[in-house]
Amino acid sequence: MSTMTRRRFGLLTGTGAAMLAMPTVLRAQERPRVVVVGGGAGGATAAKYIARDSRGAIEVTLIDAGERFTTCFFSNLYLGGYRDLNSITHSYDDLVAKYGITKVTGMATAVDRTAKTVTMADGATIPYDRLVLSPGIELIWDSVPGYSQEAAEIAPHAWKAGPQTELLKKKLDALSDGENIVMVAPPNPYRCPPGPYERVSMMAHVLKARGDKGSKIFVIDPKEQFSKQALFQEGWDRHYPGMVEWYGPDVHGGIKMVDAAAGTVETDLDTFEGALLNIIPAQRAGAIAQAAGVADEKGFCPIDPASMRSAMDEAVFVIGDACVGGDMPKSAFSANSQAKVAAMNARADLTDAKAFPARYSNTCWSLIETDDGVKVGAQYAPQDGKIASVEGFVSQLGENADLRKATYEESVGWYDGIIADMFG
Ligand SMILES: Cc1cc2nc3c(=O)[nH]c(=O)nc-3n(C[C@H](O)[C@H](O)[C@H](O)COP(=O)(O)OP(=O)(O)OC[C@H]3O[C@@H](n4cnc5c(N)ncnc54)[C@H](O)[C@@H]3O)c2cc1C
């Protein structure tokens, strides 16, 4: 047995370890098992790459709460009227039909890392040799005083795509000229750093397109600064003069209370009133990551940057928004990139596949107004115990219209590409 194979053998337990000693004919029946929890940007990609590249040698089960997956990415474009909801909602059918993945629909509620099982809400248990967790985020409701899950039915967060996104759009479309929007932006670290500001742009686009002159968008931000700030603020001044007012903590002095029913956000500076409140609370790794005991005291999951393995358990990989991604932002692009590293290492653990050095990449595009796209991105590698940025780029102020249009078109190509990569 080679050193590499012996190491992998040592990582296997239970039926997995027994299986390696069994004749080939039995091996075909009792394949090593990977369970993936979360069928979004990270999880769908990981499940597909493990199943596809192991050519049936690994049994892959993908657990997701939904029958179909609506992407948060491009949900701002749905808000702006550039997309319909159907175009950002996708099926798992090809993953099942083409790659033999077993799709389980339901909530995973617990992980027993000793027995190596995932427990479902209906009590069923699913065994694994390797577990990939990509559950995305959980919202910390009480991080905004006065906000709650119930209040979100009046003042949507829309930070998980689906009914919340539809509610936000319905409320946006129902606004009358002169009625205001108040957004409470989230503190770091959170899903999609430029997301709130692209959303502001898309809401402003809707107001402007229907000729509303009296409405304003107030952004109450707990952060001193935000992603692509100069680009967004330049864009807001150019396309929506006087419509967007952004307040950092040094100006508003702190968020004291949100009253969803009254439509108010009280700060030290003033009480902001809006017919539409969009409250985006603080975030942590999805509940199943907390339940599995692989999150740290800050609520996210530390990983080995060379493999995406949990720092707490080498049989568990944590990818996407739930992990401590170092310099990588929490984005679908990042989750998809991390998924491929986790998939490669899971296959190397369980079969004769080789694991190569990890490389990651990300680009976040944002649309400010029709054909005015901007982007920020980087390449990453494991360095000094974290995923570190090695080379980056960002759109520049004052770029010409052709370049901005090309940047937007690039983002449309990226969306189609990542969807095919996840689900195709
Ligand atoms: C408004 C907005 C705009 C965005 N725009 C972009 C963009 O332009 N580009 C970009 O790259 N990123 C963007 N993002 C970020 C992107 O959506 C996330 O970073 C990405 O989806 C994270 O992938 P993930 O796999 O970690 O989680 P997700 O994609 O959220 O997938 C997690 C899945 O796991 C399921 N799940 C969770 N827990 C359980 C459980 N216990 N049992 C069963 N199922 C479970 C959830 O239902 C969900 O389907 C945006 C986000 C928002 C909110």
CSV table of C-alpha atoms and ligand atoms in Angstrom, one decimal:
chain,number,residue,atom,x,y,z
A,1,MET,CA,0.0,0.0,0.0
A,2,SER,CA,1.5,3.4,-0.9
A,3,THR,CA,1.9,6.1,1.7
A,4,MET,CA,-0.9,8.1,0.2
A,5,THR,CA,-3.2,5.1,0.1
A,6,ARG,CA,-2.3,4.1,3.6
A,7,ARG,CA,-3.1,7.6,4.9
A,8,ARG,CA,-6.5,7.5,3.2
A,9,PHE,CA,-7.1,4.1,4.5
A,10,GLY,CA,-6.5,5.4,8.0
A,11,LEU,CA,-9.1,8.1,7.5
A,12,LEU,CA,-11.8,5.6,6.6
A,13,THR,CA,-13.9,4.0,9.3
A,14,GLY,CA,-16.7,1.5,9.6
A,15,THR,CA,-18.0,0.1,6.3
A,16,GLY,CA,-15.7,2.4,4.4
A,17,ALA,CA,-12.5,0.8,5.9
A,18,ALA,CA,-14.0,-2.7,5.7
A,19,MET,CA,-14.8,-2.1,2.1
A,20,LEU,CA,-11.2,-1.5,1.0
A,21,ALA,CA,-10.4,-5.0,2.2
A,22,MET,CA,-13.3,-6.6,0.3
A,23,PRO,CA,-13.3,-8.1,-3.1
A,24,THR,CA,-14.1,-5.9,-6.1
A,25,VAL,CA,-17.5,-7.4,-6.5
A,26,LEU,CA,-18.6,-6.3,-3.0
A,27,ARG,CA,-16.9,-3.0,-3.4
A,28,ALA,CA,-19.3,-2.1,-6.3
A,29,GLN,CA,-22.2,-2.7,-3.9
A,30,GLU,CA,-20.9,-0.9,-0.9
A,31,ARG,CA,-19.4,2.2,-2.2
A,32,PRO,CA,-17.9,4.9,0.1
A,33,ARG,CA,-20.6,7.5,0.8
A,34,VAL,CA,-20.5,11.2,0.7
A,35,VAL,CA,-23.4,13.2,2.1
A,36,VAL,CA,-23.7,16.9,1.1
A,37,VAL,CA,-26.0,19.1,3.2
A,38,GLY,CA,-27.1,22.2,1.2
A,39,GLY,CA,-27.9,22.2,-2.5
A,40,GLY,CA,-26.9,25.7,-3.3
A,41,ALA,CA,-23.8,27.2,-4.9
A,42,GLY,CA,-21.4,25.2,-2.8
A,43,GLY,CA,-23.3,22.0,-2.2
A,44,ALA,CA,-24.7,21.4,-5.7
A,45,THR,CA,-21.3,21.9,-7.2
A,46,ALA,CA,-19.6,19.6,-4.7
A,47,ALA,CA,-22.2,16.8,-5.1
A,48,LYS,CA,-21.9,17.0,-8.9
A,49,TYR,CA,-18.1,17.0,-9.1
A,50,ILE,CA,-17.8,14.1,-6.6
A,51,ALA,CA,-20.4,12.0,-8.4
A,52,ARG,CA,-19.2,12.9,-11.9
A,53,ASP,CA,-15.5,12.6,-11.4
A,54,SER,CA,-15.7,9.4,-9.4
A,55,ARG,CA,-17.7,7.8,-12.2
A,56,GLY,CA,-20.0,6.0,-9.8
A,57,ALA,CA,-17.2,4.8,-7.4
A,58,ILE,CA,-18.7,7.1,-4.6
A,59,GLU,CA,-22.3,7.1,-3.6
A,60,VAL,CA,-23.4,10.8,-3.3
A,61,THR,CA,-26.5,12.0,-1.4
A,62,LEU,CA,-27.5,15.6,-1.7
A,63,ILE,CA,-29.8,17.0,1.1
A,64,ASP,CA,-31.6,20.2,0.6
A,65,ALA,CA,-34.7,21.7,2.1
A,66,GLY,CA,-36.2,22.6,-1.2
A,67,GLU,CA,-37.4,20.8,-4.3
A,68,ARG,CA,-35.9,23.5,-6.4
A,69,PHE,CA,-33.2,26.2,-5.7
A,70,THR,CA,-33.7,29.9,-6.2
A,71,THR,CA,-30.5,31.8,-6.4
A,72,CYS,CA,-29.8,34.8,-4.3
A,73,PHE,CA,-27.3,35.8,-7.0
A,74,PHE,CA,-29.2,37.8,-9.6
A,75,SER,CA,-32.1,38.2,-7.2
A,76,ASN,CA,-31.3,41.9,-7.2
A,77,LEU,CA,-31.8,41.8,-11.0
A,78,TYR,CA,-35.2,40.2,-10.4
A,79,LEU,CA,-36.0,43.2,-8.1
A,80,GLY,CA,-34.9,45.6,-10.7
A,81,GLY,CA,-37.1,44.0,-13.3
A,82,TYR,CA,-34.4,42.5,-15.5
A,83,ARG,CA,-35.2,38.9,-14.6
A,84,ASP,CA,-38.3,36.9,-13.6
A,85,LEU,CA,-38.2,34.5,-10.7
A,86,ASN,CA,-38.4,31.5,-12.9
A,87,SER,CA,-35.2,32.4,-14.6
A,88,ILE,CA,-33.3,32.3,-11.3
A,89,THR,CA,-35.0,29.0,-10.0
A,90,HIS,CA,-33.4,25.7,-10.9
A,91,SER,CA,-34.1,22.0,-10.7
A,92,TYR,CA,-31.9,19.2,-9.3
A,93,ASP,CA,-33.3,16.8,-11.9
A,94,ASP,CA,-30.1,16.6,-14.0
A,95,LEU,CA,-27.9,15.9,-10.9
A,96,VAL,CA,-30.0,12.9,-10.3
A,97,ALA,CA,-30.5,11.7,-13.9
A,98,LYS,CA,-27.0,12.4,-15.2
A,99,TYR,CA,-24.7,11.6,-12.2
A,100,GLY,CA,-26.8,9.2,-10.1
A,101,ILE,CA,-26.9,11.5,-7.1
A,102,THR,CA,-29.6,10.7,-4.6
A,103,LYS,CA,-31.5,13.9,-3.8
A,104,VAL,CA,-33.2,14.0,-0.4
A,105,THR,CA,-35.6,16.8,0.2
A,106,GLY,CA,-36.0,17.9,3.8
A,107,MET,CA,-34.2,19.5,6.7
A,108,ALA,CA,-31.1,17.9,8.2
A,109,THR,CA,-31.3,18.6,11.9
A,110,ALA,CA,-28.3,16.9,13.5
A,111,VAL,CA,-24.9,15.4,12.7
A,112,ASP,CA,-23.4,12.6,14.8
A,113,ARG,CA,-19.7,13.0,14.0
A,114,THR,CA,-18.8,9.9,16.0
A,115,ALA,CA,-21.3,7.6,14.3
A,116,LYS,CA,-20.9,9.5,11.0
A,117,THR,CA,-24.6,10.0,10.4
A,118,VAL,CA,-26.8,12.9,9.5
A,119,THR,CA,-30.3,13.0,11.0
A,120,MET,CA,-33.2,14.4,9.1
A,121,ALA,CA,-36.3,16.2,10.6
A,122,ASP,CA,-38.4,13.1,10.0
A,123,GLY,CA,-36.0,11.0,12.1
A,124,ALA,CA,-34.2,9.2,9.2
A,125,THR,CA,-30.5,8.8,9.5
A,126,ILE,CA,-28.1,8.9,6.6
A,127,PRO,CA,-24.6,7.5,7.1
A,128,TYR,CA,-21.5,9.0,5.5
A,129,ASP,CA,-17.8,8.4,5.1
A,130,ARG,CA,-17.3,12.1,4.2
A,131,LEU,CA,-19.7,14.9,4.9
A,132,VAL,CA,-19.8,18.2,3.0
A,133,LEU,CA,-21.6,21.0,4.7
A,134,SER,CA,-22.7,24.0,2.6
A,135,PRO,CA,-25.8,25.2,4.4
A,136,GLY,CA,-25.2,28.9,3.7
A,137,ILE,CA,-26.2,31.4,6.4
A,138,GLU,CA,-28.5,31.7,9.4
A,139,LEU,CA,-29.9,35.2,10.2
A,140,ILE,CA,-29.3,36.5,13.7
A,141,TRP,CA,-32.7,38.1,14.2
A,142,ASP,CA,-32.0,39.9,17.4
A,143,SER,CA,-28.8,41.6,16.0
A,144,VAL,CA,-31.2,44.4,15.0
A,145,PRO,CA,-33.2,45.6,18.0
A,146,GLY,CA,-36.9,45.1,17.3
A,147,TYR,CA,-36.4,42.8,14.3
A,148,SER,CA,-37.6,39.1,14.3
A,149,GLN,CA,-38.7,36.4,12.0
A,150,GLU,CA,-42.3,37.6,12.3
A,151,ALA,CA,-41.3,41.2,11.6
A,152,ALA,CA,-39.6,39.9,8.4
A,153,GLU,CA,-43.1,39.2,7.0
A,154,ILE,CA,-43.6,43.0,7.0
A,155,ALA,CA,-40.1,44.3,6.6
A,156,PRO,CA,-38.4,41.6,4.5
A,157,HIS,CA,-34.7,40.8,4.6
A,158,ALA,CA,-34.7,39.0,1.3
A,159,TRP,CA,-31.2,37.6,2.1
A,160,LYS,CA,-32.4,34.1,1.4
A,161,ALA,CA,-34.0,33.9,-2.0
A,162,GLY,CA,-37.6,32.8,-2.5
A,163,PRO,CA,-40.8,34.1,-0.8
A,164,GLN,CA,-38.8,36.9,0.9
A,165,THR,CA,-37.5,38.1,-2.4
A,166,GLU,CA,-41.0,38.1,-3.9
A,167,LEU,CA,-42.3,40.0,-0.9
A,168,LEU,CA,-39.6,42.7,-1.2
A,169,LYS,CA,-40.4,43.1,-4.9
A,170,LYS,CA,-44.2,43.3,-4.3
A,171,LYS,CA,-43.6,46.0,-1.7
A,172,LEU,CA,-41.2,47.9,-4.0
A,173,ASP,CA,-43.6,47.8,-6.9
A,174,ALA,CA,-46.5,49.0,-4.6
A,175,LEU,CA,-44.6,52.1,-3.4
A,176,SER,CA,-46.2,55.5,-4.4
A,177,ASP,CA,-44.1,58.5,-5.4
A,178,GLY,CA,-43.0,60.2,-2.3
A,179,GLU,CA,-42.8,57.1,-0.1
A,180,ASN,CA,-39.4,56.2,1.2
A,181,ILE,CA,-37.4,53.0,1.5
A,182,VAL,CA,-35.1,52.4,4.5
A,183,MET,CA,-32.5,49.7,4.3
A,184,VAL,CA,-30.6,48.4,7.4
A,185,ALA,CA,-27.4,46.9,6.0
A,186,PRO,CA,-25.6,44.0,7.7
A,187,PRO,CA,-22.4,44.1,9.7
A,188,ASN,CA,-19.3,42.1,8.5
A,189,PRO,CA,-18.9,39.2,7.8
A,190,TYR,CA,-22.0,38.6,5.7
A,191,ARG,CA,-23.2,36.9,2.5
A,192,CYS,CA,-22.3,39.0,-0.7
A,193,PRO,CA,-20.5,42.1,0.4
A,194,PRO,CA,-21.7,44.3,-2.5
A,195,GLY,CA,-25.2,42.8,-2.4
A,196,PRO,CA,-27.0,45.4,-0.3
A,197,TYR,CA,-25.6,48.2,-2.5
A,198,GLU,CA,-26.5,46.6,-5.8
A,199,ARG,CA,-29.9,46.2,-4.3
A,200,VAL,CA,-30.1,49.9,-3.5
A,201,SER,CA,-29.1,50.5,-7.1
A,202,MET,CA,-31.9,48.2,-8.4
A,203,MET,CA,-34.5,49.7,-6.2
A,204,ALA,CA,-33.4,53.2,-7.3
A,205,HIS,CA,-33.6,52.0,-10.9
A,206,VAL,CA,-37.3,50.9,-10.4
A,207,LEU,CA,-38.2,54.3,-8.8
A,208,LYS,CA,-36.5,56.3,-11.5
A,209,ALA,CA,-37.9,54.1,-14.4
A,210,ARG,CA,-41.4,54.9,-13.3
A,211,GLY,CA,-40.7,58.6,-12.8
A,212,ASP,CA,-40.9,58.8,-9.0
A,213,LYS,CA,-39.2,62.0,-8.0
A,214,GLY,CA,-40.2,62.3,-4.4
A,215,SER,CA,-39.0,59.0,-3.0
A,216,LYS,CA,-35.7,58.5,-1.2
A,217,ILE,CA,-33.7,55.4,-0.2
A,218,PHE,CA,-32.0,55.7,3.2
A,219,VAL,CA,-29.3,53.2,3.9
A,220,ILE,CA,-28.5,52.8,7.6
A,221,ASP,CA,-25.2,50.9,7.8
A,222,PRO,CA,-23.4,49.5,10.8
A,223,LYS,CA,-20.1,49.6,8.8
A,224,GLU,CA,-17.8,52.5,8.2
A,225,GLN,CA,-17.3,51.5,4.6
A,226,PHE,CA,-18.5,49.0,2.1
A,227,SER,CA,-17.5,47.0,-0.9
A,228,LYS,CA,-17.0,49.0,-4.2
A,229,GLN,CA,-18.2,52.1,-2.2
A,230,ALA,CA,-16.7,54.7,-4.5
A,231,LEU,CA,-18.1,53.0,-7.6
A,232,PHE,CA,-21.6,52.7,-6.1
A,233,GLN,CA,-21.6,56.2,-4.8
A,234,GLU,CA,-20.4,57.6,-8.1
A,235,GLY,CA,-23.1,55.6,-9.9
A,236,TRP,CA,-25.8,56.7,-7.5
A,237,ASP,CA,-24.8,60.4,-8.0
A,238,ARG,CA,-24.8,59.9,-11.8
A,239,HIS,CA,-28.0,57.9,-12.3
A,240,TYR,CA,-30.1,58.7,-9.3
A,241,PRO,CA,-29.0,62.2,-8.1
A,242,GLY,CA,-30.4,63.0,-4.6
A,243,MET,CA,-32.3,59.7,-4.3
A,244,VAL,CA,-29.9,57.6,-2.2
A,245,GLU,CA,-28.6,58.7,1.3
A,246,TRP,CA,-26.1,56.5,2.9
A,247,TYR,CA,-25.4,56.8,6.7
A,248,GLY,CA,-22.4,55.2,8.3
A,249,PRO,CA,-22.3,54.6,12.1
A,250,ASP,CA,-20.2,57.7,12.8
A,251,VAL,CA,-23.2,59.7,11.4
A,252,HIS,CA,-26.3,57.8,12.6
A,253,GLY,CA,-24.6,56.8,15.9
A,254,GLY,CA,-26.2,53.3,16.2
A,255,ILE,CA,-29.5,51.5,15.4
A,256,LYS,CA,-31.7,51.7,18.5
A,257,MET,CA,-35.0,50.1,17.3
A,258,VAL,CA,-36.8,48.9,14.2
A,259,ASP,CA,-40.6,49.0,14.3
A,260,ALA,CA,-41.7,47.0,11.2
A,261,ALA,CA,-45.4,47.7,11.8
A,262,ALA,CA,-44.8,51.5,12.1
A,263,GLY,CA,-42.2,51.5,9.3
A,264,THR,CA,-39.5,53.2,11.4
A,265,VAL,CA,-35.8,52.7,12.1
A,266,GLU,CA,-34.7,54.7,15.1
A,267,THR,CA,-31.1,55.7,15.3
A,268,ASP,CA,-29.2,58.1,17.6
A,269,LEU,CA,-29.3,60.7,14.9
A,270,ASP,CA,-32.9,60.5,13.8
A,271,THR,CA,-35.9,58.2,13.2
A,272,PHE,CA,-36.1,57.2,9.6
A,273,GLU,CA,-39.5,56.5,8.2
A,274,GLY,CA,-40.2,54.2,5.2
A,275,ALA,CA,-43.2,52.6,3.5
A,276,LEU,CA,-40.7,49.9,2.8
A,277,LEU,CA,-38.2,48.6,5.3
A,278,ASN,CA,-35.5,46.2,4.1
A,279,ILE,CA,-33.7,44.9,7.2
A,280,ILE,CA,-30.7,42.7,6.7
A,281,PRO,CA,-29.5,41.3,10.0
A,282,ALA,CA,-26.1,39.9,11.1
A,283,GLN,CA,-25.3,36.4,10.0
A,284,ARG,CA,-23.6,33.2,11.0
A,285,ALA,CA,-23.1,29.7,9.5
A,286,GLY,CA,-26.4,27.7,8.8
A,287,ALA,CA,-27.8,26.0,11.9
A,288,ILE,CA,-26.7,22.5,10.9
A,289,ALA,CA,-23.1,23.7,11.0
A,290,GLN,CA,-23.7,24.9,14.6
A,291,ALA,CA,-25.5,21.6,15.4
A,292,ALA,CA,-22.5,19.6,14.0
A,293,GLY,CA,-20.2,21.5,16.3
A,294,VAL,CA,-17.9,22.7,13.6
A,295,ALA,CA,-18.5,26.4,14.0
A,296,ASP,CA,-16.3,28.6,16.2
A,297,GLU,CA,-17.5,31.2,18.8
A,298,LYS,CA,-18.0,33.8,16.1
A,299,GLY,CA,-20.5,31.4,14.3
A,300,PHE,CA,-18.6,30.4,11.2
A,301,CYS,CA,-16.6,27.3,10.5
A,302,PRO,CA,-12.8,27.3,10.5
A,303,ILE,CA,-11.3,25.2,7.7
A,304,ASP,CA,-7.9,23.9,6.4
A,305,PRO,CA,-7.3,26.3,3.5
A,306,ALA,CA,-5.5,23.6,1.5
A,307,SER,CA,-8.5,21.2,1.4
A,308,MET,CA,-11.7,22.9,2.8
A,309,ARG,CA,-11.7,20.3,5.6
A,310,SER,CA,-13.2,21.4,8.9
A,311,ALA,CA,-10.5,22.3,11.4
A,312,MET,CA,-12.5,20.3,13.9
A,313,ASP,CA,-13.1,17.1,11.9
A,314,GLU,CA,-11.1,15.8,9.0
A,315,ALA,CA,-14.1,13.7,7.7
A,316,VAL,CA,-16.1,17.0,7.3
A,317,PHE,CA,-15.7,19.7,4.7
A,318,VAL,CA,-17.3,23.1,5.1
A,319,ILE,CA,-17.7,25.3,2.1
A,320,GLY,CA,-19.4,28.5,1.0
A,321,ASP,CA,-20.9,31.1,3.2
A,322,ALA,CA,-20.7,28.9,6.3
A,323,CYS,CA,-16.9,28.6,6.3
A,324,VAL,CA,-14.2,31.0,7.5
A,325,GLY,CA,-13.1,31.9,4.0
A,326,GLY,CA,-10.1,34.1,4.8
A,327,ASP,CA,-9.8,36.8,2.2
A,328,MET,CA,-12.5,35.2,0.0
A,329,PRO,CA,-15.9,37.0,0.2
A,330,LYS,CA,-19.0,35.0,0.9
A,331,SER,CA,-20.3,34.6,-2.7
A,332,ALA,CA,-21.7,32.0,-5.0
A,333,PHE,CA,-18.5,32.3,-7.1
A,334,SER,CA,-16.4,31.6,-3.9
A,335,ALA,CA,-18.6,28.7,-2.8
A,336,ASN,CA,-18.4,27.1,-6.3
A,337,SER,CA,-14.6,27.4,-6.3
A,338,GLN,CA,-14.3,26.0,-2.7
A,339,ALA,CA,-16.6,23.1,-3.7
A,340,LYS,CA,-14.2,21.9,-6.3
A,341,VAL,CA,-11.3,21.8,-3.8
A,342,ALA,CA,-13.5,19.9,-1.3
A,343,ALA,CA,-14.7,17.5,-4.0
A,344,MET,CA,-11.2,16.8,-5.1
A,345,ASN,CA,-10.0,16.1,-1.6
A,346,ALA,CA,-13.1,14.0,-0.7
A,347,ARG,CA,-12.4,11.8,-3.8
A,348,ALA,CA,-8.7,11.6,-2.9
A,349,ASP,CA,-9.8,10.3,0.6
A,350,LEU,CA,-12.1,7.7,-0.7
A,351,THR,CA,-10.7,6.5,-4.1
A,352,ASP,CA,-7.3,6.5,-5.8
A,353,ALA,CA,-7.9,10.0,-7.2
A,354,LYS,CA,-5.1,12.5,-6.5
A,355,ALA,CA,-5.5,15.9,-4.7
A,356,PHE,CA,-3.7,18.8,-6.3
A,357,PRO,CA,-2.7,22.1,-4.6
A,358,ALA,CA,-5.8,24.2,-3.9
A,359,ARG,CA,-6.4,27.3,-6.0
A,360,TYR,CA,-9.5,29.5,-5.6
A,361,SER,CA,-11.0,32.4,-7.5
A,362,ASN,CA,-13.9,34.9,-7.2
A,363,THR,CA,-15.5,37.8,-9.1
A,364,CYS,CA,-18.4,39.8,-7.8
A,365,TRP,CA,-20.3,41.7,-10.4
A,366,SER,CA,-22.9,44.4,-9.6
A,367,LEU,CA,-25.3,46.2,-11.8
A,368,ILE,CA,-25.8,49.9,-10.9
A,369,GLU,CA,-28.1,50.9,-13.8
A,370,THR,CA,-29.0,49.4,-17.1
A,371,ASP,CA,-25.7,48.3,-18.8
A,372,ASP,CA,-23.6,49.9,-16.1
A,373,GLY,CA,-21.9,46.9,-14.5
A,374,VAL,CA,-18.9,46.9,-12.2
A,375,LYS,CA,-16.8,44.1,-10.7
A,376,VAL,CA,-14.2,43.2,-8.1
A,377,GLY,CA,-12.3,39.9,-7.9
A,378,ALA,CA,-9.2,38.0,-7.1
A,379,GLN,CA,-7.2,34.7,-7.2
A,380,TYR,CA,-6.5,33.0,-3.9
A,381,ALA,CA,-4.3,30.3,-2.5
A,382,PRO,CA,-3.6,28.8,1.0
A,383,GLN,CA,-1.1,31.0,2.8
A,384,ASP,CA,-0.3,31.5,6.5
A,385,GLY,CA,-3.1,29.2,7.6
A,386,LYS,CA,-5.8,31.0,5.6
A,387,ILE,CA,-7.2,31.4,2.1
A,388,ALA,CA,-5.2,34.5,1.0
A,389,SER,CA,-5.7,36.8,-1.9
A,390,VAL,CA,-2.7,36.6,-4.3
A,391,GLU,CA,-3.9,38.9,-7.1
A,392,GLY,CA,-6.9,41.2,-7.4
A,393,PHE,CA,-8.7,43.6,-9.7
A,394,VAL,CA,-11.5,46.1,-9.4
A,395,SER,CA,-13.5,48.3,-11.9
A,396,GLN,CA,-12.3,51.9,-12.0
A,397,LEU,CA,-14.2,55.2,-11.5
A,398,GLY,CA,-15.1,56.9,-14.7
A,399,GLU,CA,-14.9,53.9,-17.0
A,400,ASN,CA,-16.6,54.4,-20.4
A,401,ALA,CA,-20.0,53.1,-21.2
A,402,ASP,CA,-18.8,50.3,-23.5
A,403,LEU,CA,-16.6,48.8,-20.8
A,404,ARG,CA,-19.4,49.0,-18.3
A,405,LYS,CA,-21.8,47.3,-20.7
A,406,ALA,CA,-19.2,44.6,-21.4
A,407,THR,CA,-18.8,44.1,-17.7
A,408,TYR,CA,-22.6,43.6,-17.3
A,409,GLU,CA,-22.6,41.2,-20.2
A,410,GLU,CA,-19.8,39.2,-18.6
A,411,SER,CA,-21.9,38.8,-15.5
A,412,VAL,CA,-24.8,37.4,-17.5
A,413,GLY,CA,-22.4,34.9,-19.1
A,414,TRP,CA,-21.1,34.0,-15.6
A,415,TYR,CA,-24.6,33.4,-14.3
A,416,ASP,CA,-25.3,31.0,-17.1
A,417,GLY,CA,-22.0,29.3,-16.6
A,418,ILE,CA,-22.2,28.8,-12.9
A,419,ILE,CA,-25.8,27.4,-13.2
A,420,ALA,CA,-24.6,24.9,-15.8
A,421,ASP,CA,-21.7,24.1,-13.5
A,422,MET,CA,-23.9,23.5,-10.5
A,423,PHE,CA,-26.9,21.8,-12.0
A,424,GLY,CA,-26.1,20.8,-15.6
B,1,LIG,C1,-29.1,39.7,-2.7
B,1,LIG,C2,-27.9,38.8,-3.0
B,1,LIG,C3,-27.2,38.9,-4.2
B,1,LIG,C4,-26.1,38.1,-4.4
B,1,LIG,N1,-25.4,38.2,-5.5
B,1,LIG,C5,-24.4,37.4,-5.8
B,1,LIG,C6,-23.6,37.5,-7.0
B,1,LIG,O1,-24.0,38.4,-7.9
B,1,LIG,N2,-22.6,36.7,-7.1
B,1,LIG,C7,-22.2,35.8,-6.2
B,1,LIG,O2,-21.2,35.1,-6.5
B,1,LIG,N3,-22.9,35.7,-5.1
B,1,LIG,C8,-23.9,36.5,-4.8
B,1,LIG,N4,-24.7,36.3,-3.6
B,1,LIG,C9,-24.2,35.4,-2.6
B,1,LIG,C10,-24.5,34.0,-2.8
B,1,LIG,O3,-25.9,33.8,-3.0
B,1,LIG,C11,-24.1,33.1,-1.7
B,1,LIG,O4,-22.8,33.5,-1.3
B,1,LIG,C12,-24.0,31.6,-2.1
B,1,LIG,O5,-25.3,31.2,-2.4
B,1,LIG,C13,-23.5,30.8,-1.0
B,1,LIG,O6,-23.5,29.4,-1.3
B,1,LIG,P1,-23.7,28.3,-0.2
B,1,LIG,O7,-23.7,27.0,-0.9
B,1,LIG,O8,-22.8,28.6,1.0
B,1,LIG,O9,-25.2,28.6,0.4
B,1,LIG,P2,-26.6,28.6,-0.4
B,1,LIG,O10,-26.4,28.8,-1.9
B,1,LIG,O11,-27.5,29.5,0.3
B,1,LIG,O12,-27.1,27.1,-0.3
B,1,LIG,C14,-27.5,26.6,1.0
B,1,LIG,C15,-28.6,25.6,0.8
B,1,LIG,O13,-28.6,24.8,1.9
B,1,LIG,C16,-30.0,24.6,2.3
B,1,LIG,N5,-29.9,24.2,3.7
B,1,LIG,C17,-29.4,24.9,4.7
B,1,LIG,N6,-29.5,24.2,5.9
B,1,LIG,C18,-30.1,23.0,5.6
B,1,LIG,C19,-30.4,21.9,6.3
B,1,LIG,N7,-30.2,21.8,7.6
B,1,LIG,N8,-31.0,20.9,5.7
B,1,LIG,C20,-31.3,20.9,4.4
B,1,LIG,N9,-31.0,22.0,3.6
B,1,LIG,C21,-30.4,23.0,4.2
B,1,LIG,C22,-30.6,25.9,2.0
B,1,LIG,O14,-32.0,25.8,1.9
B,1,LIG,C23,-30.0,26.3,0.7
B,1,LIG,O15,-30.7,25.7,-0.4
B,1,LIG,C24,-25.8,37.1,-3.4
B,1,LIG,C25,-26.5,37.0,-2.2
B,1,LIG,C26,-27.6,37.9,-2.0
B,1,LIG,C27,-28.4,37.7,-0.7
